[in-house]
Coordinates of C-alpha atoms and ligand atoms in Angstrom, one line a residue:
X271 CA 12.1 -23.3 -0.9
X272 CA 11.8 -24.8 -4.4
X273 CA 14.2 -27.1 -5.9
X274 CA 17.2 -25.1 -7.3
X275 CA 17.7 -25.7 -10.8
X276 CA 21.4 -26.6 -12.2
X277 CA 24.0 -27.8 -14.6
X278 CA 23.4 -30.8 -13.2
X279 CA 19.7 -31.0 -12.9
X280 CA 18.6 -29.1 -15.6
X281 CA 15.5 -30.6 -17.3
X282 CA 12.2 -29.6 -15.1
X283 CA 9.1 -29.9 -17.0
X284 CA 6.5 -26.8 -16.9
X285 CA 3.0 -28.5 -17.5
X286 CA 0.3 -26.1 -17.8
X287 CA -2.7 -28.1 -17.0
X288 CA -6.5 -27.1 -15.1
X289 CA -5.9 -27.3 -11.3
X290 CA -8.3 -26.4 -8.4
X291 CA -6.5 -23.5 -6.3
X292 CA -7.9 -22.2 -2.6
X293 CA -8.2 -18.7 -3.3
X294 CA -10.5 -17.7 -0.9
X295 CA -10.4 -18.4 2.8
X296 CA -9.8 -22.1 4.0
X297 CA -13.5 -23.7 4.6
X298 CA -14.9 -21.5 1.3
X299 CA -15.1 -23.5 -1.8
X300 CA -12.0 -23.7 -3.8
X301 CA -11.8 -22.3 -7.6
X302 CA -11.1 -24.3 -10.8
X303 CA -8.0 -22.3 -12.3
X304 CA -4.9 -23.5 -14.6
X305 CA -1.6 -23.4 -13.2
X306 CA 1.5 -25.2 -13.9
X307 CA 2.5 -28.3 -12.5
X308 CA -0.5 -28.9 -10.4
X309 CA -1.0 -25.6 -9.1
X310 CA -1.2 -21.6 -9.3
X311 CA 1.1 -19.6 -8.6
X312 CA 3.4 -22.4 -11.1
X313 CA 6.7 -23.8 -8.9
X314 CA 9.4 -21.0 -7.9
X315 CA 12.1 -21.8 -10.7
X316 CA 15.6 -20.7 -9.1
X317 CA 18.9 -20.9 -10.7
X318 CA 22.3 -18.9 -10.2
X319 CA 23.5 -16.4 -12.6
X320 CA 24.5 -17.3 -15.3
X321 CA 23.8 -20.8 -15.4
X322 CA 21.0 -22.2 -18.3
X323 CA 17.6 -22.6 -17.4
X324 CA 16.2 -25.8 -19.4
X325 CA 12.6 -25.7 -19.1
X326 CA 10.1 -28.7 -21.2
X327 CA 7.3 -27.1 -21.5
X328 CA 4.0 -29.2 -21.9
X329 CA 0.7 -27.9 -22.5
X330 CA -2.3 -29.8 -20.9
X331 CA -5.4 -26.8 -21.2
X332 CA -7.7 -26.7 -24.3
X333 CA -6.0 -23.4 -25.9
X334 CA -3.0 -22.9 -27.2
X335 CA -0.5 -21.4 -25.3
X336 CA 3.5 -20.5 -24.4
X337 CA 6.1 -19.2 -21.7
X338 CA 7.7 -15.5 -21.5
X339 CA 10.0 -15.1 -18.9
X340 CA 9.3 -12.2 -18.0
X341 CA 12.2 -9.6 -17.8
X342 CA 15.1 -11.9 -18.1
X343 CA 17.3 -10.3 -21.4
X344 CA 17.3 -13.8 -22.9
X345 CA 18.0 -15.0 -26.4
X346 CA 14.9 -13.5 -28.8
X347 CA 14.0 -17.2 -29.9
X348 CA 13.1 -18.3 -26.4
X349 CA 11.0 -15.1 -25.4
X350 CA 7.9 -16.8 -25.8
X351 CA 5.5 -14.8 -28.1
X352 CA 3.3 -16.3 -30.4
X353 CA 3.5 -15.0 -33.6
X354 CA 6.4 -12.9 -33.0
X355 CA 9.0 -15.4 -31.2
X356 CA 7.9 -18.8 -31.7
X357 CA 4.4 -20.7 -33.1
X358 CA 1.9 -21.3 -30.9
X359 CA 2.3 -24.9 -28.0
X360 CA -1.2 -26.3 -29.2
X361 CA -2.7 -28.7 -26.5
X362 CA -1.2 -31.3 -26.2
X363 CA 2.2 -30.3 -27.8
X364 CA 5.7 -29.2 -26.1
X365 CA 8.3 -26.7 -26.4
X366 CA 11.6 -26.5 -24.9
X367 CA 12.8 -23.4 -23.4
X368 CA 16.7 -22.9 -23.2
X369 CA 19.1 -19.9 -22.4
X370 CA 21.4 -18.7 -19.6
X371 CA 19.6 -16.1 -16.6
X372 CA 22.4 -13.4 -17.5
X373 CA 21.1 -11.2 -14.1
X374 CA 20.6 -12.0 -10.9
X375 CA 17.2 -10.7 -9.6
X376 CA 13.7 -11.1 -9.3
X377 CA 11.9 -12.1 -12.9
X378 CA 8.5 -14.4 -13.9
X379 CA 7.2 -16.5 -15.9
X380 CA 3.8 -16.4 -17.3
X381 CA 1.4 -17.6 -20.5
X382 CA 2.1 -15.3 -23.5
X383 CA -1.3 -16.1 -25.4
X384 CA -4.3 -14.8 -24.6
X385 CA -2.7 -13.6 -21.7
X386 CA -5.8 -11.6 -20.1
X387 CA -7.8 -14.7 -19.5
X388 CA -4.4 -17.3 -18.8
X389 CA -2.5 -14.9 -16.8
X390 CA -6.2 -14.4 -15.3
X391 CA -7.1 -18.1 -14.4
X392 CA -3.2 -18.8 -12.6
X393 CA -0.8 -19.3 -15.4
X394 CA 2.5 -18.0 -13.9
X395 CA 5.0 -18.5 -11.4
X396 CA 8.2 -16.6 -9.8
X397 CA 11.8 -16.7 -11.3
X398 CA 14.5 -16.4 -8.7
X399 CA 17.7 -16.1 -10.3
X400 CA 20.6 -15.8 -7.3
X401 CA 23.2 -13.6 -6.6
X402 CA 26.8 -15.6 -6.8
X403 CA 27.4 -13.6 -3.7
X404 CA 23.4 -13.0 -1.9
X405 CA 23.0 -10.3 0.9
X406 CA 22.9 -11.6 4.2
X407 CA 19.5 -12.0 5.2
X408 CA 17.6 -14.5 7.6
X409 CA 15.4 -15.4 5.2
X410 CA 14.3 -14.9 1.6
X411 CA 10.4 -14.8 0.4
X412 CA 8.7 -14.2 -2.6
X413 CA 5.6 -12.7 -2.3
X414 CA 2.9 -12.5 -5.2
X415 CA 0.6 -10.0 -5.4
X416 CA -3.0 -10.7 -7.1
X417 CA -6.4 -10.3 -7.4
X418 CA -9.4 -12.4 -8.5
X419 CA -13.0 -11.8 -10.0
X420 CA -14.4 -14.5 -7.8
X421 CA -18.4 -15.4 -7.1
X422 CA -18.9 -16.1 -3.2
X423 CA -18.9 -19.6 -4.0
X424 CA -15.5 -19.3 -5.7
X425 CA -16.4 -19.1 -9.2
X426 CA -13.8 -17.5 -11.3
X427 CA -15.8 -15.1 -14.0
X428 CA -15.3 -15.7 -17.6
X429 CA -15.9 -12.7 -19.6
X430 CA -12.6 -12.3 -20.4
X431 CA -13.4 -10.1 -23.3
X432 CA -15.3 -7.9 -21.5
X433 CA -15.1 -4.7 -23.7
X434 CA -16.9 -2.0 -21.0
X435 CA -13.4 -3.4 -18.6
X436 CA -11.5 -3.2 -21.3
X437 CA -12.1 0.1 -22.5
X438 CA -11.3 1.5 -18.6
X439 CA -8.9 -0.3 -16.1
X440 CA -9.0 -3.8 -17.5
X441 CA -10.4 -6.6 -15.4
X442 CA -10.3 -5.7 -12.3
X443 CA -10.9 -8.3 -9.2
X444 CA -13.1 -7.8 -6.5
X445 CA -10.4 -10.4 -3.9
X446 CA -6.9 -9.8 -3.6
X447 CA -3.8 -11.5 -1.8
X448 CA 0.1 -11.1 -1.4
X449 CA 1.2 -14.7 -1.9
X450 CA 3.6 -15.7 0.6
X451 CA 5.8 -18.6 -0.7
X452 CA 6.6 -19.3 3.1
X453 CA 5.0 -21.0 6.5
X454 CA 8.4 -20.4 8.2
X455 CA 8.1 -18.3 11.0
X456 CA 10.2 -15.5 11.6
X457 CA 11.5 -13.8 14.7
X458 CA 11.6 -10.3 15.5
X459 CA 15.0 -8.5 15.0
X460 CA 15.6 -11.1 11.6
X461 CA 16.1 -9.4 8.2
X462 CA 14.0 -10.1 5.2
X463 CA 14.7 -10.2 1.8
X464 CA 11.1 -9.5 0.1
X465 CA 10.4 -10.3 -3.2
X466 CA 7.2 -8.6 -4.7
X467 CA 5.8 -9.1 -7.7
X468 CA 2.8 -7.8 -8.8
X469 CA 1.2 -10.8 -11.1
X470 CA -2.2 -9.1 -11.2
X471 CA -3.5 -8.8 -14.9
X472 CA -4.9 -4.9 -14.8
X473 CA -4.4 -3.6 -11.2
X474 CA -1.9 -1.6 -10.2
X475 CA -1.3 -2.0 -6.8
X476 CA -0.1 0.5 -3.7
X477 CA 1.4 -1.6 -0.6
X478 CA 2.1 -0.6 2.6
X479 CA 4.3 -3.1 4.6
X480 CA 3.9 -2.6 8.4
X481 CA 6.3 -4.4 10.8
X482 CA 9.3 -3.5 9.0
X483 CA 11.9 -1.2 8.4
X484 CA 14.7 -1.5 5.4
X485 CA 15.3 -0.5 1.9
X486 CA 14.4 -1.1 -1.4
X487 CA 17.0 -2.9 -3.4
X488 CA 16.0 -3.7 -7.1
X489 CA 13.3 -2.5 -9.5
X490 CA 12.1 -4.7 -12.2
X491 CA 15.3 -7.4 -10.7
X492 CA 18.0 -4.6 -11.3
X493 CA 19.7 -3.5 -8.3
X494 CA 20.1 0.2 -7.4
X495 CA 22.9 1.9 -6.7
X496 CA 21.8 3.2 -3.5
X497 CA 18.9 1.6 -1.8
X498 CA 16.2 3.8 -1.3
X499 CA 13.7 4.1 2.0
X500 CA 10.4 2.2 1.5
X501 CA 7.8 4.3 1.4
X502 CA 4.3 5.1 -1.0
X503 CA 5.2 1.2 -3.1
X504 CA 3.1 1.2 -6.5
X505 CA 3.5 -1.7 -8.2
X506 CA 2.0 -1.6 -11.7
X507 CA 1.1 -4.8 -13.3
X508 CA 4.3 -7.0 -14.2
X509 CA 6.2 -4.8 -11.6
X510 CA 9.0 -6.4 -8.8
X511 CA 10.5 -4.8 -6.2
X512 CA 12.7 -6.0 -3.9
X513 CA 13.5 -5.1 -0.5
X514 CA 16.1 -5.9 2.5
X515 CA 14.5 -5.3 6.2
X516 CA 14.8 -5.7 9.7
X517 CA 11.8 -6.6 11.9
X518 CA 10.8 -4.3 14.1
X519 CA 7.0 -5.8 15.1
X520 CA 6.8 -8.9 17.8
X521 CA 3.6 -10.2 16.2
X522 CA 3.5 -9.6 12.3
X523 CA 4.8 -8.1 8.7
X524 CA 1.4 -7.0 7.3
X525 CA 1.1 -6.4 3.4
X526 CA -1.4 -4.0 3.6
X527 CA -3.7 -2.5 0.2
X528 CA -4.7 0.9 1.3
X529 CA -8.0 1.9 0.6
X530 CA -10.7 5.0 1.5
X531 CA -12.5 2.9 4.1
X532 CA -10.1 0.2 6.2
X533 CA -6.6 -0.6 4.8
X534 CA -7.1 -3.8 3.7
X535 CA -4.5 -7.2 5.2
X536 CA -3.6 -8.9 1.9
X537 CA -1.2 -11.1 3.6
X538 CA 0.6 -11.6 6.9
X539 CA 4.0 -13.1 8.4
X540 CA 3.5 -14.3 11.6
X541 CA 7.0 -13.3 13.8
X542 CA 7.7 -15.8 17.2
X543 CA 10.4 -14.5 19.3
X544 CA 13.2 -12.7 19.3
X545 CA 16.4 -13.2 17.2
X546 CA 19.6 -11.6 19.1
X547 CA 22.0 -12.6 16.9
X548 CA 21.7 -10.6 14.4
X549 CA 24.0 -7.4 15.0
X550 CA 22.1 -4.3 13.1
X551 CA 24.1 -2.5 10.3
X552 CA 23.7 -0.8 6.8
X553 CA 21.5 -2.7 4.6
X554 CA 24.0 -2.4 1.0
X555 CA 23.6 -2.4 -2.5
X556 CA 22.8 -5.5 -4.2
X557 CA 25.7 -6.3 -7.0
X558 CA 25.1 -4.4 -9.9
X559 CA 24.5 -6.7 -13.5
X560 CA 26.2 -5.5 -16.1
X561 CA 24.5 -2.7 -18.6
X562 CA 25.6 -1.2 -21.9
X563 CA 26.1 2.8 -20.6
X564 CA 23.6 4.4 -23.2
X565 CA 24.9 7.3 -25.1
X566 CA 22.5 10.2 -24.6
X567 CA 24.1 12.8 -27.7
X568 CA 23.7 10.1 -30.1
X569 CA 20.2 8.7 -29.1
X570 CA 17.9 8.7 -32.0
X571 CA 14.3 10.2 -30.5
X572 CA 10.8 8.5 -31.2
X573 CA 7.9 9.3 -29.5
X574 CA 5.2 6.4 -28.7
X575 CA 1.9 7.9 -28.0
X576 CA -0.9 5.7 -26.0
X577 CA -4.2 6.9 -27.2
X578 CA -8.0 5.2 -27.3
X579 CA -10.0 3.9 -24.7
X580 CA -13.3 4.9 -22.7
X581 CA -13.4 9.2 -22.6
X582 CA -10.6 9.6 -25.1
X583 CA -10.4 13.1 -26.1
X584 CA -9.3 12.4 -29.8
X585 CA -11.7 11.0 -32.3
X586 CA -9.7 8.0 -32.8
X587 CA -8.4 6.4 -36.0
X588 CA -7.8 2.8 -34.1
X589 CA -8.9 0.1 -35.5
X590 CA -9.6 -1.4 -32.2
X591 CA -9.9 0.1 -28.3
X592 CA -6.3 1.1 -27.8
X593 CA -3.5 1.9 -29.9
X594 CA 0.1 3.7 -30.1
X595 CA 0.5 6.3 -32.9
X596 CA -2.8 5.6 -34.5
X597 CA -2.5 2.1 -34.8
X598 CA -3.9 -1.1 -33.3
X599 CA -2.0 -4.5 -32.4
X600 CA 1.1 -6.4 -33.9
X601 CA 1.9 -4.8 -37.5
X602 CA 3.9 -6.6 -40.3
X603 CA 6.3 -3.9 -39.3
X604 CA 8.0 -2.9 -36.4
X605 CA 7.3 -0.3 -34.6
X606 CA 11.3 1.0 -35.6
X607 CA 14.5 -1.3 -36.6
X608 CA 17.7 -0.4 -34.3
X609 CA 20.8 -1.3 -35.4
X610 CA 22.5 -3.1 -32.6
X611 CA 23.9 -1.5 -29.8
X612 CA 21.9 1.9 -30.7
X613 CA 20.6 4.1 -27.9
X614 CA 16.7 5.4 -28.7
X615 CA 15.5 7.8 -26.6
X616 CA 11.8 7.0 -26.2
X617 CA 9.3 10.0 -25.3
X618 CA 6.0 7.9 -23.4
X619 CA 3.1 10.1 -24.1
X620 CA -0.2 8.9 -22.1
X621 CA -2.5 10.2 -24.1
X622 CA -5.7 8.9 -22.7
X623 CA -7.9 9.2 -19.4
X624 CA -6.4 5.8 -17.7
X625 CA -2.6 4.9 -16.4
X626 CA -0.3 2.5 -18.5
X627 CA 2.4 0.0 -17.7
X628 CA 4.5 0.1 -20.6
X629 CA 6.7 -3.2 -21.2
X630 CA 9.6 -4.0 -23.2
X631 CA 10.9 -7.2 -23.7
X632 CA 14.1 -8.2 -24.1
X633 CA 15.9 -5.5 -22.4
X634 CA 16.1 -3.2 -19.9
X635 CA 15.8 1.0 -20.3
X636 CA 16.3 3.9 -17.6
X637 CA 13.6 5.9 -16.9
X638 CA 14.5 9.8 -17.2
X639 CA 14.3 12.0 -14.4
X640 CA 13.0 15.6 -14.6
X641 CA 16.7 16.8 -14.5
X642 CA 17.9 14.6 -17.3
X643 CA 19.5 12.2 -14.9
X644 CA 19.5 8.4 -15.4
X645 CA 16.8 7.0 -13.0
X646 CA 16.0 3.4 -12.3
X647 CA 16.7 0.9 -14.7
X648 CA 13.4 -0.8 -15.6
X649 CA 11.4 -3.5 -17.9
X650 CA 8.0 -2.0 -17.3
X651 CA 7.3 1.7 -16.5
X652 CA 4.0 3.3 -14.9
X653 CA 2.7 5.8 -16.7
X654 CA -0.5 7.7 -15.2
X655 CA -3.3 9.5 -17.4
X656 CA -2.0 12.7 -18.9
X657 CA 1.3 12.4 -18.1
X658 CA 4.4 11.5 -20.1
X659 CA 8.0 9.7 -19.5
X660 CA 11.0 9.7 -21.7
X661 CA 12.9 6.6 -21.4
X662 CA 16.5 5.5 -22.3
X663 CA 17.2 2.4 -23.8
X664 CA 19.8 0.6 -25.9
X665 CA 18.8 -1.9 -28.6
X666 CA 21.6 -4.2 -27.9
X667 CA 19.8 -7.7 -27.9
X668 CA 18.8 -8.8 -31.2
X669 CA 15.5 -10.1 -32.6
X670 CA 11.8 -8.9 -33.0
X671 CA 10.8 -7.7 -29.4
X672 CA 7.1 -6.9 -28.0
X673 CA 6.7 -3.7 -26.0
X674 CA 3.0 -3.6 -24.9
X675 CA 0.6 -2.1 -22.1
X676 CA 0.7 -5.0 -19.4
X677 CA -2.7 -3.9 -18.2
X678 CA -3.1 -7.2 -20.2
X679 CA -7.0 -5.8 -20.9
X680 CA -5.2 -3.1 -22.8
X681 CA -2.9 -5.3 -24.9
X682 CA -5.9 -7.3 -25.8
X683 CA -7.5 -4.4 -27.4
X684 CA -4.9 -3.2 -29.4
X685 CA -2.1 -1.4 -27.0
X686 CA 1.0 -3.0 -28.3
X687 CA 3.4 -3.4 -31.3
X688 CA 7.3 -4.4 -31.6
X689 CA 10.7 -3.7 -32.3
X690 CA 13.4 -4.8 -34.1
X691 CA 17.0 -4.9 -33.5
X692 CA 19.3 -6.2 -36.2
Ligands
C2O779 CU1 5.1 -9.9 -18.9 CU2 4.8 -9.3 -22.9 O1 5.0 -9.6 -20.9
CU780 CU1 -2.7 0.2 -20.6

């Protein structure tokens, strides 16, 4: 397991820096990526609740670059956006990222600049923050879930920019893998905590995980209130979930990408024997963190429409390939200014021929069920072509906060803006 960050030990370096990465199968050639601290995925940062994460972080490639922490509901100054948050790390320079982890869950960390083509050559890494009181489990594994645009003799390609990708799915890789941060073996009859994260820049991927049988805990790192049954897992770029199991198989726990043809192994646990300790019961709720109750009479209602790409039905006013509302990219303006602890109601109109995973930093917001009811409590919500979501969300962390597509493609070509809360 990585080294656990604390009070006492709180200065760890991040160094993003070029580092060679075995991406396809040992004896093919390995791949020139970036990665922190001499490799991709960076080091698993863990820390407890509540306690401050004090991260120096050095930049080593030839762009600028910075760090978002992806989902934790941190101070606005340390979110990591260029432009928005902070100026840019130029090579060479350093930046020091400070703030308490005020939920316990599962969160990342990855390069907010040019984040389709540094997200795309390995900047990130998983952040575990603990539970003061964790589930009982056996064992406890983070598993990252990417894919690649690789030659056969492990080339990474470089048209990042690639506007015919853009305009559809994103860049899309033709290799993908579940990451497994572990080489311990496991026994049949153990439980697992899993900790998925899908990392990939533009995929959205469905999982089947065979040799198991449990519950899914947390969405996005907030726990539910009643775990649900596993079953039909989407992840959409940026997405975690986390889930509690028991073994049931006596040779392996398969993460398995389902396609038309063969379902397709992305990773594997190997199990080795038996564990008869373990007396079966209820897998329970993780604790819950603590959330602001939004208040539904009051919310003010907006409605963010995605529109633009390839086979958009509207002739389109955007000023580049995608777009909310008619315009392109980070205005002077934001997108609306909240006074502090205000509830918005936010209609999610998908407007165009292609799914979107809509992100908002800084907080969390409930996804609306059919029947009005509060449904999981989210950072980044799947929206498919054609359809729409309403979402409930109170503004109660101030600053200037990005909410983009994280089909990173997308926010490249336009599909983002901001909000304020003052
Ligand atoms: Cu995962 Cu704007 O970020
Ligand atoms: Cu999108």
């Amino acid at each position: 397991m990585a080294p656990r960050l604390s009070w006492a030990a709180t200065s760890q370096d991040l160094i993003a820096e070029p580092v060679t990465a075995q991406i396809l199968p040992e004896g093919s050639p390995a791949t020139d990526m970036w990665g922190y601290n001499g490799s991709t995925p960076g080091p698993e940062l863990r820390l407890s609740q509540g306690e401050v994460l004090d991260v120096r972080f050095l930049n080593k490639i030839n762009q600028g670059s910075a760090v978002h922490w992806h989902g934790v509901r941190s101070d606005n100054a340390m979110d990591g956006v260029p432009g928005l948050t902070q100026g840019l790390v130029q090579t060479g320079d350093q930046f020091t990222y400070r703030f308490r982890a005020p939920d316990a869950g599962t969160f990342w960390y990855h390069s907010h600049n040019r984040s389709w083509e540094q997200v795309a050559k390995g900047l990130y890494g998983p952040l575990i923050v603990e539970e003061s009181n964790p589930p009982d489990v056996d064992h406890d594994f983070t598993v990252l879930i990417d894919d690649w645009s690789l030659s056969e003799t492990g080339v990474l390609a470089g048209d990042f920019d690639n506007m015919h990708d853009q305009a559809h799915s994103g860049r899309l890789g033709n290799f993908a893998r579940a990451i497994i941060n572990t080489e311990t073996p496991v026994s049949t009859g153990d439980r697992l905590r899993l900790r998925l994260i899908n990392v990939a820049t533009d995929r959205a991927f469905p999982i089947e995980i065979t040799g198991i049988k449990g519950k899914v805990v947390a969405l996005d790192g907030m726990p539910l209130a009643a775990p649900q049954d596993v079953s039909e897992l989407v992840l959409a770029p940026a997405q975690r979930v986390d889930i509690i199991a028991d073994i049931t198989s006596s040779q392996h726990v398969q993460f398995v990408f389902p396609t038309r043809d063969e379902p397709y192994v992305m990773g594997e646990i190997t199990t080795v024997g038996t564990n008869k300790d373990r007396v079966a019961s209820p897998i329970p709720p993780l604790p819950a963190n603590s959330m602001a109750q939004p208040d539904l009479d009051n919310a003010i209602s907006l409605t963010l429409t995605m529109e633009g790409g390839a086979m958009s039905s509207q002739r389109s006013s955007l000023s580049d390939i995608w777009g909310f509302n008619g315009q392109s990219g980070q205005n002077d303006r934001p997108f609306h200014s909240f006074e502090r602890g205000q509830t918005a109601r936010i209609s999610l109109v998908n407007d165009t021929r292609f799914p979107h995973g809509i992100h908002l930093h800084g907080h969390h917001f409930f996804e609306l069920q059919a029947d009005e009811e509060l449904g999981a409590f989210r950072d980044t919500t799947l929206i498919n072509a054609g359809e729409s979501r309403d979402i409930l969300c109170v503004f109660d962390n101030p600053g200037k906060w990005l909410l983009h597509c994280h089909m990173l493609g997308h926010q490249a070509t336009g599909m983002k803006t901001w909000m304020e809360v003052l």
